[in-house]
Amino acid sequence: MKKIGLIGGLSYLSSIEYYKIINEEVQKSLGGHHSAPIVLYSLDFDPIANAMFNNDWGFVKLELIKAVEYLRASDCTFIAICCNSVHKVFDEVEVEVESQSKLFHIIEPTINIIARMGLKKVGLLGTKFTMAEKFHEPYLKKYEIDVLTPNIDLHEKINEIIFSEICHERLIKASKRFLLDVAQDLIQKGAEGIILACTELPTVIKSEDLDTILFSTTDIHAKAIAKILMAKSTGIELIA
């Protein structure tokens, strides 16, 4: 199998999910005691989060470049960042890092699945950085898919819930109800499914919570990574 490099710690909760899902997929496909060859570069999230809140995306970019360079030196064929928000600087990192290792965008496999299902309008929930910056839109426009995000006046509250509650595993019932109401509003506005474009959201919003299709970028990205790892040995078609 190829070796995958994961940039995690953003937060560590979603990194745990990535590791678990990738290895589950590998063992399910290959059997025995097979597990995935993974190198995890786990960043300290606190300075990254502070830089995001202070709009210091240059710092975020440099930290990601350091991580990519480390993983490249570890002979990782593919590198994935286990966080939606920092993909704001994905293109800049990709341009500046001259490497034979391929950076694998978090939203790409999710959009491909949505396109194959024939959906034309989806809702998106994530941090304020993901919802406001719209760095996912080029992938959506490629397949002429419209995206609905919550009203901008709700972004700060959603962000606060993610960073202050979900990342610390202390979500209160009222906050979950708020998130579900926001998602329901997107559904009422025509969303045919909801993209959970924050790697922590799938830990608290489940399929039974909403009468719609949920697209977990964590789950889809991790499973796509597993397929890439096994492609040469098993002939599994890549999500591309």
Coordinates of N, CA and C in Angstrom, one line a residue:
M1 N 0.8 -1.2 0.0 CA 0.0 0.0 0.0 C 0.9 1.3 0.0
K2 N 0.3 2.3 -0.5 CA 1.0 3.6 -0.5 C 1.0 4.1 1.0
K3 N 1.7 5.1 1.3 CA 1.8 5.7 2.6 C 1.1 7.1 2.5
I4 N 0.1 7.3 3.5 CA -0.6 8.6 3.5 C -0.1 9.4 4.7
G5 N 0.0 10.7 4.4 CA 0.4 11.6 5.5 C -0.8 12.4 5.9
L6 N -1.2 12.4 7.1 CA -2.3 13.2 7.7 C -1.8 14.4 8.5
I7 N -2.3 15.6 8.2 CA -2.1 16.7 9.0 C -3.3 16.9 10.0
G8 N -3.1 16.6 11.2 CA -4.2 16.5 12.2 C -4.0 17.5 13.3
G9 N -4.8 17.2 14.4 CA -4.8 18.1 15.6 C -5.7 19.3 15.4
L10 N -6.5 19.3 14.4 CA -7.3 20.5 14.0 C -8.8 20.3 14.1
S11 N -9.4 19.8 15.1 CA -8.9 19.4 16.4 C -8.5 17.9 16.5
Y12 N -8.0 17.5 17.6 CA -7.5 16.1 17.7 C -8.7 15.2 17.6
L13 N -9.9 15.6 18.0 CA -11.1 14.8 17.9 C -11.4 14.2 16.5
S14 N -11.3 15.1 15.5 CA -11.5 14.6 14.2 C -10.4 13.8 13.7
S15 N -9.1 14.0 14.2 CA -8.0 13.2 13.8 C -8.2 11.8 14.2
I16 N -8.8 11.6 15.4 CA -9.1 10.2 15.9 C -10.0 9.5 14.9
E17 N -11.1 10.3 14.5 CA -12.0 9.7 13.5 C -11.4 9.3 12.2
Y18 N -10.5 10.2 11.7 CA -9.8 9.8 10.5 C -9.0 8.5 10.6
Y19 N -8.3 8.4 11.7 CA -7.4 7.2 11.9 C -8.3 6.0 12.0
K20 N -9.4 6.1 12.7 CA -10.3 5.0 12.9 C -11.0 4.6 11.6
I21 N -11.5 5.5 10.8 CA -12.2 5.2 9.6 C -11.3 4.6 8.6
I22 N -10.1 5.2 8.4 CA -9.2 4.7 7.4 C -8.8 3.3 7.7
N23 N -8.5 3.0 8.9 CA -8.1 1.6 9.3 C -9.2 0.7 9.2
E24 N -10.4 1.1 9.5 CA -11.6 0.2 9.4 C -11.8 -0.2 8.0
E25 N -11.7 0.8 7.1 CA -11.9 0.5 5.6 C -10.8 -0.4 5.1
V26 N -9.6 -0.2 5.5 CA -8.5 -1.1 5.0 C -8.7 -2.5 5.5
Q27 N -9.0 -2.7 6.8 CA -9.2 -4.0 7.3 C -10.4 -4.7 6.7
K28 N -11.4 -3.9 6.5 CA -12.6 -4.5 5.9 C -12.4 -5.0 4.5
S29 N -11.5 -4.3 3.7 CA -11.2 -4.7 2.4 C -10.1 -5.8 2.3
L30 N -9.1 -5.7 3.1 CA -8.0 -6.6 3.0 C -8.0 -7.7 4.0
G31 N -8.8 -7.6 5.0 CA -8.9 -8.7 6.0 C -7.7 -8.8 6.9
G32 N -7.7 -10.0 7.6 CA -6.5 -10.3 8.4 C -6.3 -9.2 9.4
H33 N -5.0 -8.9 9.6 CA -4.6 -7.8 10.5 C -4.1 -6.6 9.8
H34 N -4.5 -6.4 8.6 CA -4.1 -5.3 7.8 C -4.5 -3.9 8.4
S35 N -3.6 -3.0 8.4 CA -3.9 -1.6 8.8 C -3.2 -0.7 7.9
A36 N -3.6 0.6 8.0 CA -3.1 1.6 7.0 C -1.7 2.2 7.4
P37 N -0.8 2.3 6.4 CA 0.5 3.0 6.6 C 0.2 4.5 6.7
I38 N 0.2 5.0 7.9 CA -0.1 6.4 8.1 C 1.0 7.1 8.9
V39 N 1.3 8.3 8.4 CA 2.2 9.2 9.2 C 1.3 10.4 9.6
L40 N 1.1 10.6 10.9 CA 0.2 11.6 11.4 C 1.1 12.8 12.0
Y41 N 1.0 13.9 11.4 CA 1.6 15.1 11.9 C 0.6 15.9 12.6
S42 N 0.6 15.9 13.9 CA -0.5 16.5 14.7 C 0.0 17.9 15.2
L43 N -0.7 18.9 14.7 CA -0.3 20.3 15.0 C -1.0 20.7 16.4
D44 N -0.4 21.6 17.0 CA -1.0 22.2 18.2 C -2.0 23.2 17.7
F45 N -3.3 22.9 18.0 CA -4.4 23.7 17.5 C -4.5 25.1 18.0
D46 N -4.1 25.3 19.3 CA -4.4 26.6 19.9 C -3.8 27.8 19.1
P47 N -2.5 27.7 18.7 CA -1.9 28.9 18.0 C -2.6 28.9 16.6
I48 N -2.9 27.8 16.0 CA -3.6 27.8 14.7 C -4.9 28.5 14.8
A49 N -5.7 28.1 15.8 CA -7.1 28.7 16.0 C -6.9 30.2 16.3
N50 N -6.0 30.6 17.1 CA -5.8 32.0 17.4 C -5.4 32.8 16.1
A51 N -4.6 32.2 15.3 CA -4.2 32.9 14.0 C -5.5 33.0 13.1
M52 N -6.3 32.0 13.1 CA -7.5 32.1 12.3 C -8.4 33.2 12.8
F53 N -8.6 33.3 14.1 CA -9.5 34.3 14.6 C -8.9 35.7 14.4
N54 N -7.6 35.8 14.4 CA -6.9 37.1 14.1 C -6.6 37.4 12.7
N55 N -7.2 36.6 11.8 CA -7.0 36.7 10.4 C -5.6 36.6 9.9
D56 N -4.8 35.9 10.7 CA -3.4 35.7 10.3 C -3.2 34.4 9.5
W57 N -3.7 34.4 8.3 CA -3.7 33.2 7.5 C -2.3 32.9 7.0
G58 N -1.4 33.9 7.0 CA 0.0 33.6 6.7 C 0.6 32.6 7.6
F59 N 0.3 32.8 8.9 CA 0.9 31.9 9.9 C 0.3 30.5 9.7
V60 N -1.0 30.4 9.4 CA -1.6 29.1 9.2 C -0.9 28.4 8.0
K61 N -0.7 29.2 6.9 CA -0.1 28.6 5.7 C 1.3 28.1 6.0
L62 N 2.1 28.9 6.8 CA 3.5 28.4 7.1 C 3.5 27.1 7.9
E63 N 2.5 27.0 8.9 CA 2.5 25.8 9.7 C 2.1 24.6 8.8
L64 N 1.2 24.8 7.9 CA 0.8 23.7 7.0 C 1.9 23.3 6.1
I65 N 2.7 24.3 5.6 CA 3.8 24.0 4.7 C 4.9 23.2 5.5
K66 N 5.1 23.5 6.7 CA 6.1 22.8 7.5 C 5.6 21.3 7.7
A67 N 4.3 21.2 7.9 CA 3.8 19.8 8.1 C 3.9 19.0 6.8
V68 N 3.6 19.7 5.7 CA 3.7 19.0 4.4 C 5.1 18.6 4.1
E69 N 6.0 19.4 4.4 CA 7.5 19.1 4.1 C 7.9 18.0 5.0
Y70 N 7.5 17.9 6.2 CA 7.8 16.8 7.1 C 7.3 15.5 6.5
L71 N 6.0 15.5 6.1 CA 5.4 14.3 5.6 C 6.0 13.9 4.3
R72 N 6.4 14.9 3.5 CA 7.1 14.5 2.2 C 8.4 13.8 2.5
A73 N 9.1 14.3 3.5 CA 10.4 13.7 3.9 C 10.2 12.3 4.5
S74 N 9.0 12.0 4.9 CA 8.6 10.7 5.4 C 8.1 9.8 4.4
D75 N 8.3 10.2 3.1 CA 7.9 9.4 1.9 C 6.4 9.1 1.8
C76 N 5.6 10.1 2.2 CA 4.2 10.0 2.0 C 3.8 10.3 0.6
T77 N 3.1 9.4 -0.1 CA 2.7 9.6 -1.5 C 1.5 10.6 -1.5
F78 N 0.6 10.5 -0.6 CA -0.6 11.4 -0.5 C -0.6 12.1 0.8
I79 N -1.0 13.4 0.8 CA -1.1 14.1 2.1 C -2.5 14.8 2.1
A80 N -3.1 14.6 3.3 CA -4.5 15.2 3.5 C -4.5 16.0 4.8
I81 N -5.2 17.1 4.8 CA -5.4 17.9 5.9 C -6.7 17.6 6.6
C82 N -6.7 17.2 7.8 CA -8.0 16.8 8.5 C -8.7 18.0 9.1
C83 N -9.1 18.9 8.3 CA -9.8 20.1 8.8 C -10.3 20.9 7.6
N84 N -11.5 21.3 7.6 CA -12.1 22.1 6.5 C -11.6 23.6 6.5
S85 N -11.6 24.2 7.7 CA -11.4 25.6 7.8 C -10.1 26.1 7.2
V86 N -9.0 25.3 7.5 CA -7.7 25.7 7.0 C -7.5 25.5 5.5
H87 N -8.5 24.9 4.9 CA -8.4 24.7 3.4 C -8.6 26.1 2.7
K88 N -8.8 27.1 3.5 CA -8.8 28.5 2.9 C -7.5 28.8 2.2
V89 N -6.4 28.2 2.8 CA -5.1 28.5 2.2 C -4.5 27.2 1.5
F90 N -5.4 26.3 1.2 CA -5.0 25.0 0.5 C -4.3 25.3 -0.8
D91 N -4.9 26.2 -1.7 CA -4.3 26.4 -3.0 C -2.9 27.1 -2.8
E92 N -2.7 28.0 -1.8 CA -1.5 28.6 -1.6 C -0.4 27.7 -1.2
V93 N -0.8 26.8 -0.3 CA 0.1 25.7 0.2 C 0.6 24.8 -0.9
E94 N -0.4 24.4 -1.7 CA -0.1 23.5 -2.9 C 0.8 24.1 -3.9
V95 N 0.7 25.5 -4.1 CA 1.6 26.1 -5.1 C 3.0 26.2 -4.5
E96 N 3.1 26.5 -3.2 CA 4.4 26.8 -2.6 C 5.2 25.6 -2.3
V97 N 4.5 24.4 -2.2 CA 5.2 23.2 -1.8 C 5.5 22.4 -3.1
E98 N 6.8 22.4 -3.5 CA 7.2 21.6 -4.7 C 7.5 20.2 -4.2
S99 N 6.6 19.4 -4.5 CA 6.7 18.0 -4.0 C 6.0 17.0 -4.9
Q100 N 6.5 15.8 -4.9 CA 5.9 14.7 -5.7 C 4.7 14.2 -4.9
S101 N 4.5 14.6 -3.7 CA 3.4 14.1 -2.9 C 2.1 15.0 -3.3
K102 N 1.0 14.3 -3.5 CA -0.2 15.0 -3.9 C -1.0 15.4 -2.6
L103 N -1.4 16.7 -2.6 CA -2.3 17.1 -1.6 C -3.7 16.8 -2.0
F104 N -4.5 16.2 -1.1 CA -5.8 15.7 -1.4 C -6.9 16.6 -0.7
H105 N -7.6 17.4 -1.5 CA -8.5 18.4 -1.0 C -9.7 17.7 -0.2
I106 N -10.1 18.3 0.9 CA -11.1 17.6 1.7 C -12.5 17.6 1.1
I107 N -12.8 18.6 0.3 CA -14.2 18.8 -0.2 C -14.4 18.0 -1.5
E108 N -13.3 17.7 -2.2 CA -13.4 17.1 -3.6 C -14.2 15.8 -3.6
P109 N -13.9 14.8 -2.7 CA -14.7 13.5 -2.8 C -16.1 13.7 -2.4
T110 N -16.4 14.7 -1.5 CA -17.8 14.9 -1.2 C -18.6 15.5 -2.3
I111 N -18.0 16.5 -3.0 CA -18.7 17.1 -4.2 C -18.9 16.0 -5.3
N112 N -17.9 15.1 -5.5 CA -18.1 14.1 -6.5 C -19.2 13.2 -6.2
I113 N -19.4 12.8 -4.9 CA -20.5 12.0 -4.6 C -21.9 12.7 -4.8
I114 N -21.9 14.0 -4.4 CA -23.1 14.8 -4.6 C -23.5 14.9 -6.1
A115 N -22.5 15.1 -6.9 CA -22.7 15.2 -8.4 C -23.2 13.8 -8.9
R116 N -22.6 12.7 -8.5 CA -23.1 11.4 -9.0 C -24.5 11.1 -8.6
M117 N -24.9 11.7 -7.5 CA -26.3 11.5 -7.0 C -27.3 12.4 -7.8
G118 N -26.7 13.3 -8.5 CA -27.6 14.2 -9.3 C -28.2 15.3 -8.6
L119 N -27.7 15.6 -7.4 CA -28.2 16.7 -6.6 C -27.7 18.1 -7.1
K120 N -28.6 19.1 -7.1 CA -28.2 20.4 -7.6 C -28.2 21.5 -6.6
K121 N -28.7 21.2 -5.4 CA -28.7 22.3 -4.3 C -28.5 21.6 -3.0
V122 N -27.4 22.0 -2.3 CA -27.1 21.5 -1.0 C -26.9 22.6 0.0
G123 N -27.1 22.3 1.3 CA -26.8 23.2 2.4 C -25.4 22.9 2.9
L124 N -24.8 23.8 3.6 CA -23.4 23.6 4.1 C -23.3 24.2 5.5
L125 N -22.9 23.4 6.4 CA -22.6 23.9 7.8 C -21.1 23.7 8.1
G126 N -20.6 24.7 8.8 CA -19.2 24.6 9.1 C -18.8 25.8 10.0
T127 N -17.5 26.0 10.2 CA -17.1 27.2 10.9 C -17.4 28.5 10.1
K128 N -17.3 29.6 10.7 CA -17.6 30.9 10.0 C -16.5 31.0 8.9
F129 N -15.3 30.5 9.1 CA -14.3 30.6 8.0 C -14.7 29.8 6.8
T130 N -15.2 28.6 7.0 CA -15.6 27.8 5.9 C -16.9 28.4 5.2
M131 N -17.8 28.8 6.0 CA -19.1 29.3 5.4 C -18.9 30.6 4.7
A132 N -18.1 31.5 5.2 CA -18.0 32.9 4.7 C -17.0 32.9 3.5
E133 N -15.9 32.1 3.6 CA -14.9 32.2 2.6 C -15.2 31.6 1.3
K134 N -16.1 30.5 1.4 CA -16.6 29.8 0.2 C -15.5 29.3 -0.7
F135 N -14.4 28.8 -0.1 CA -13.3 28.2 -0.9 C -13.7 26.9 -1.5
H136 N -14.9 26.3 -1.1 CA -15.4 25.1 -1.7 C -16.1 25.3 -3.0
E137 N -16.5 26.6 -3.3 CA -17.4 26.9 -4.4 C -16.9 26.5 -5.8
P138 N -15.5 26.6 -6.1 CA -15.1 26.2 -7.4 C -15.4 24.7 -7.7
Y139 N -15.3 23.9 -6.6 CA -15.7 22.4 -6.8 C -17.2 22.2 -7.1
L140 N -18.0 23.1 -6.4 CA -19.4 23.0 -6.6 C -19.8 23.5 -8.0
K141 N -19.2 24.6 -8.4 CA -19.5 25.2 -9.7 C -19.1 24.3 -10.9
K142 N -18.1 23.4 -10.6 CA -17.7 22.5 -11.7 C -18.8 21.6 -12.1
Y143 N -19.7 21.3 -11.1 CA -20.9 20.4 -11.4 C -22.2 21.1 -11.4
E144 N -22.1 22.5 -11.4 CA -23.3 23.3 -11.4 C -24.2 23.0 -10.2
I145 N -23.6 22.9 -9.0 CA -24.3 22.6 -7.8 C -24.4 23.9 -7.0
D146 N -25.5 24.3 -6.6 CA -25.7 25.5 -5.8 C -25.5 25.1 -4.3
V147 N -25.0 26.0 -3.5 CA -24.8 25.8 -2.1 C -25.5 26.9 -1.3
L148 N -26.2 26.4 -0.2 CA -26.9 27.3 0.7 C -26.1 27.3 2.0
T149 N -25.8 28.5 2.6 CA -25.2 28.6 3.9 C -26.2 29.4 4.8
P150 N -26.0 29.2 6.1 CA -26.9 29.9 7.0 C -26.7 31.4 6.9
N151 N -27.7 32.2 7.3 CA -27.6 33.7 7.3 C -26.4 34.1 8.0
I152 N -25.7 35.1 7.5 CA -24.4 35.5 8.1 C -24.5 35.9 9.5
D153 N -25.7 36.4 10.0 CA -25.8 36.8 11.4 C -25.8 35.6 12.3
L154 N -25.9 34.4 11.8 CA -25.8 33.1 12.6 C -24.4 32.5 12.6
H155 N -23.5 33.1 11.8 CA -22.2 32.5 11.7 C -21.4 32.5 13.0
E156 N -21.5 33.6 13.7 CA -20.7 33.7 15.0 C -21.2 32.7 16.0
K157 N -22.5 32.5 16.1 CA -23.0 31.6 17.1 C -22.6 30.1 16.7
I158 N -22.7 29.8 15.5 CA -22.3 28.5 15.0 C -20.8 28.2 15.3
N159 N -20.0 29.2 15.0 CA -18.6 29.1 15.3 C -18.3 28.9 16.8
E160 N -19.0 29.7 17.6 CA -18.8 29.6 19.0 C -19.2 28.2 19.5
I161 N -20.2 27.6 19.0 CA -20.6 26.3 19.4 C -19.5 25.2 19.0
I162 N -19.0 25.4 17.8 CA -18.0 24.5 17.3 C -16.7 24.5 18.2
F163 N -16.2 25.8 18.4 CA -14.9 25.9 19.0 C -15.0 25.8 20.6
S164 N -16.1 26.3 21.2 CA -16.2 26.3 22.6 C -16.9 25.1 23.2
E165 N -17.7 24.4 22.4 CA -18.4 23.2 22.9 C -18.0 21.9 22.3
I166 N -18.2 21.8 21.0 CA -17.9 20.6 20.3 C -16.5 20.1 20.4
C167 N -15.5 21.1 20.2 CA -14.1 20.7 20.2 C -13.7 20.3 21.6
H168 N -14.5 20.6 22.6 CA -14.2 20.2 24.0 C -15.1 19.1 24.5
E169 N -15.9 18.6 23.6 CA -16.8 17.5 23.9 C -17.8 17.8 25.0
R170 N -18.4 19.0 24.9 CA -19.3 19.4 26.0 C -20.5 20.2 25.3
L171 N -21.0 19.7 24.2 CA -22.2 20.3 23.6 C -23.4 20.2 24.4
I172 N -24.1 21.3 24.6 CA -25.3 21.3 25.4 C -26.5 21.1 24.5
K173 N -27.6 20.6 25.0 CA -28.8 20.3 24.2 C -29.3 21.5 23.4
A174 N -29.3 22.7 24.0 CA -29.8 23.8 23.4 C -29.0 24.2 22.1
S175 N -27.7 23.9 22.2 CA -26.8 24.2 21.1 C -27.0 23.2 20.0
K176 N -27.2 22.0 20.3 CA -27.5 21.0 19.3 C -28.8 21.3 18.6
R177 N -29.8 21.7 19.4 CA -31.1 22.1 18.8 C -31.0 23.2 17.9
F178 N -30.1 24.2 18.2 CA -29.9 25.4 17.4 C -29.3 24.9 16.0
L179 N -28.3 24.1 16.1 CA -27.7 23.6 14.9 C -28.6 22.9 14.0
L180 N -29.5 22.0 14.6 CA -30.5 21.3 13.8 C -31.5 22.2 13.2
D181 N -31.9 23.3 13.9 CA -32.8 24.2 13.4 C -32.2 25.0 12.2
V182 N -31.0 25.3 12.3 CA -30.3 26.0 11.2 C -30.3 25.1 10.0
A183 N -29.9 23.8 10.2 CA -29.9 22.9 9.1 C -31.3 22.7 8.5
Q184 N -32.3 22.6 9.3 CA -33.7 22.5 8.9 C -34.1 23.7 8.0
D185 N -33.7 24.9 8.4 CA -34.0 26.1 7.6 C -33.4 26.0 6.2
L186 N -32.2 25.4 6.1 CA -31.6 25.2 4.8 C -32.4 24.2 4.0
I187 N -32.9 23.2 4.6 CA -33.7 22.2 3.9 C -35.0 22.8 3.4
Q188 N -35.6 23.7 4.2 CA -36.8 24.3 3.8 C -36.6 25.3 2.7
K189 N -35.4 25.8 2.5 CA -35.0 26.7 1.4 C -34.6 25.9 0.2
G190 N -34.7 24.6 0.2 CA -34.5 23.8 -1.0 C -33.2 22.9 -1.0
A191 N -32.5 22.9 0.1 CA -31.3 22.0 0.2 C -31.7 20.6 0.1
E192 N -31.1 19.8 -0.8 CA -31.4 18.4 -1.0 C -30.6 17.5 -0.1
G193 N -29.7 18.1 0.6 CA -28.8 17.4 1.5 C -28.0 18.5 2.2
I194 N -27.3 18.1 3.3 CA -26.5 19.0 4.1 C -25.0 18.5 4.2
I195 N -24.1 19.3 3.8 CA -22.7 19.0 3.9 C -22.2 19.4 5.3
L196 N -21.7 18.5 6.1 CA -21.2 18.8 7.4 C -19.7 19.1 7.1
A197 N -19.5 20.4 6.8 CA -18.1 20.9 6.4 C -17.3 21.4 7.5
C198 N -17.4 20.6 8.6 CA -16.5 20.8 9.7 C -16.2 19.4 10.3
T199 N -15.0 19.1 10.4 CA -14.7 17.7 10.7 C -15.2 17.2 12.1
E200 N -15.6 18.2 13.0 CA -16.1 17.8 14.3 C -17.7 17.7 14.2
L201 N -18.3 18.3 13.3 CA -19.8 18.3 13.3 C -20.4 16.8 13.2
P202 N -19.8 15.9 12.5 CA -20.4 14.6 12.4 C -20.4 13.8 13.8
T203 N -19.6 14.3 14.7 CA -19.6 13.7 16.0 C -20.8 14.0 16.8
V204 N -21.6 15.1 16.4 CA -22.8 15.5 17.2 C -24.0 15.5 16.3
I205 N -23.9 15.6 15.0 CA -25.1 15.6 14.1 C -25.1 14.3 13.4
K206 N -26.2 13.5 13.6 CA -26.2 12.2 13.0 C -27.4 12.1 12.0
S207 N -27.4 11.0 11.2 CA -28.4 10.9 10.2 C -29.8 10.8 10.8
E208 N -30.0 10.3 12.0 CA -31.3 10.2 12.6 C -31.8 11.6 13.1
D209 N -30.9 12.6 13.1 CA -31.3 13.9 13.6 C -32.1 14.7 12.6
L210 N -31.9 14.4 11.3 CA -32.5 15.2 10.2 C -33.0 14.3 9.1
D211 N -34.2 14.7 8.6 CA -34.8 14.0 7.5 C -34.2 14.4 6.1
T212 N -32.9 14.2 6.0 CA -32.3 14.6 4.7 C -31.0 13.7 4.6
I213 N -30.2 13.9 3.5 CA -29.0 13.2 3.4 C -27.9 14.1 4.0
L214 N -27.1 13.5 4.8 CA -25.9 14.2 5.4 C -24.7 13.7 4.7
F215 N -23.8 14.7 4.4 CA -22.6 14.4 3.7 C -21.5 14.8 4.7
S216 N -20.9 13.9 5.4 CA -19.8 14.1 6.4 C -18.5 14.2 5.6
T217 N -17.9 15.4 5.6 CA -16.6 15.5 4.9 C -15.6 14.6 5.6
T218 N -15.7 14.4 6.9 CA -14.8 13.6 7.6 C -14.8 12.2 7.1
D219 N -16.0 11.6 7.1 CA -16.2 10.2 6.7 C -15.9 10.0 5.3
I220 N -16.3 10.9 4.4 CA -16.1 10.7 2.9 C -14.6 10.9 2.6
H221 N -14.0 11.9 3.2 CA -12.6 12.1 2.9 C -11.7 11.0 3.4
A222 N -12.0 10.5 4.6 CA -11.3 9.4 5.2 C -11.4 8.1 4.3
K223 N -12.7 7.8 3.9 CA -12.9 6.6 3.1 C -12.2 6.7 1.7
A224 N -12.2 7.9 1.2 CA -11.5 8.2 -0.1 C -10.0 8.0 0.0
I225 N -9.5 8.4 1.2 CA -8.1 8.2 1.5 C -7.7 6.7 1.5
A226 N -8.6 5.9 2.2 CA -8.4 4.5 2.3 C -8.4 3.9 0.9
K227 N -9.3 4.3 0.0 CA -9.4 3.8 -1.3 C -8.1 4.1 -2.1
I228 N -7.6 5.3 -1.9 CA -6.3 5.7 -2.6 C -5.2 4.8 -2.1
L229 N -5.1 4.5 -0.8 CA -4.1 3.7 -0.2 C -4.1 2.3 -0.8
M230 N -5.3 1.8 -1.0 CA -5.4 0.4 -1.5 C -5.5 0.2 -3.0
A231 N -5.5 1.3 -3.7 CA -5.9 1.3 -5.2 C -4.9 0.3 -5.9
K232 N -3.6 0.4 -5.7 CA -2.7 -0.4 -6.5 C -2.8 -1.9 -6.2
S233 N -3.1 -2.2 -4.9 CA -3.1 -3.6 -4.5 C -4.5 -4.3 -4.7
T234 N -5.5 -3.5 -4.7 CA -6.9 -4.1 -4.8 C -7.6 -3.7 -6.1
G235 N -7.1 -2.7 -6.8 CA -7.8 -2.2 -8.0 C -9.1 -1.4 -7.7
I236 N -9.2 -0.9 -6.5 CA -10.4 -0.1 -6.2 C -10.4 1.2 -7.0
E237 N -11.5 1.5 -7.6 CA -11.6 2.8 -8.4 C -11.5 4.0 -7.4
L238 N -10.7 4.9 -7.8 CA -10.5 6.1 -6.9 C -11.7 7.0 -7.1
I239 N -12.0 7.7 -6.0 CA -13.0 8.8 -6.0 C -12.2 10.0 -6.6
A240 N -12.5 10.4 -7.8 CA -11.8 11.5 -8.4 C -12.7 12.5 -9.1

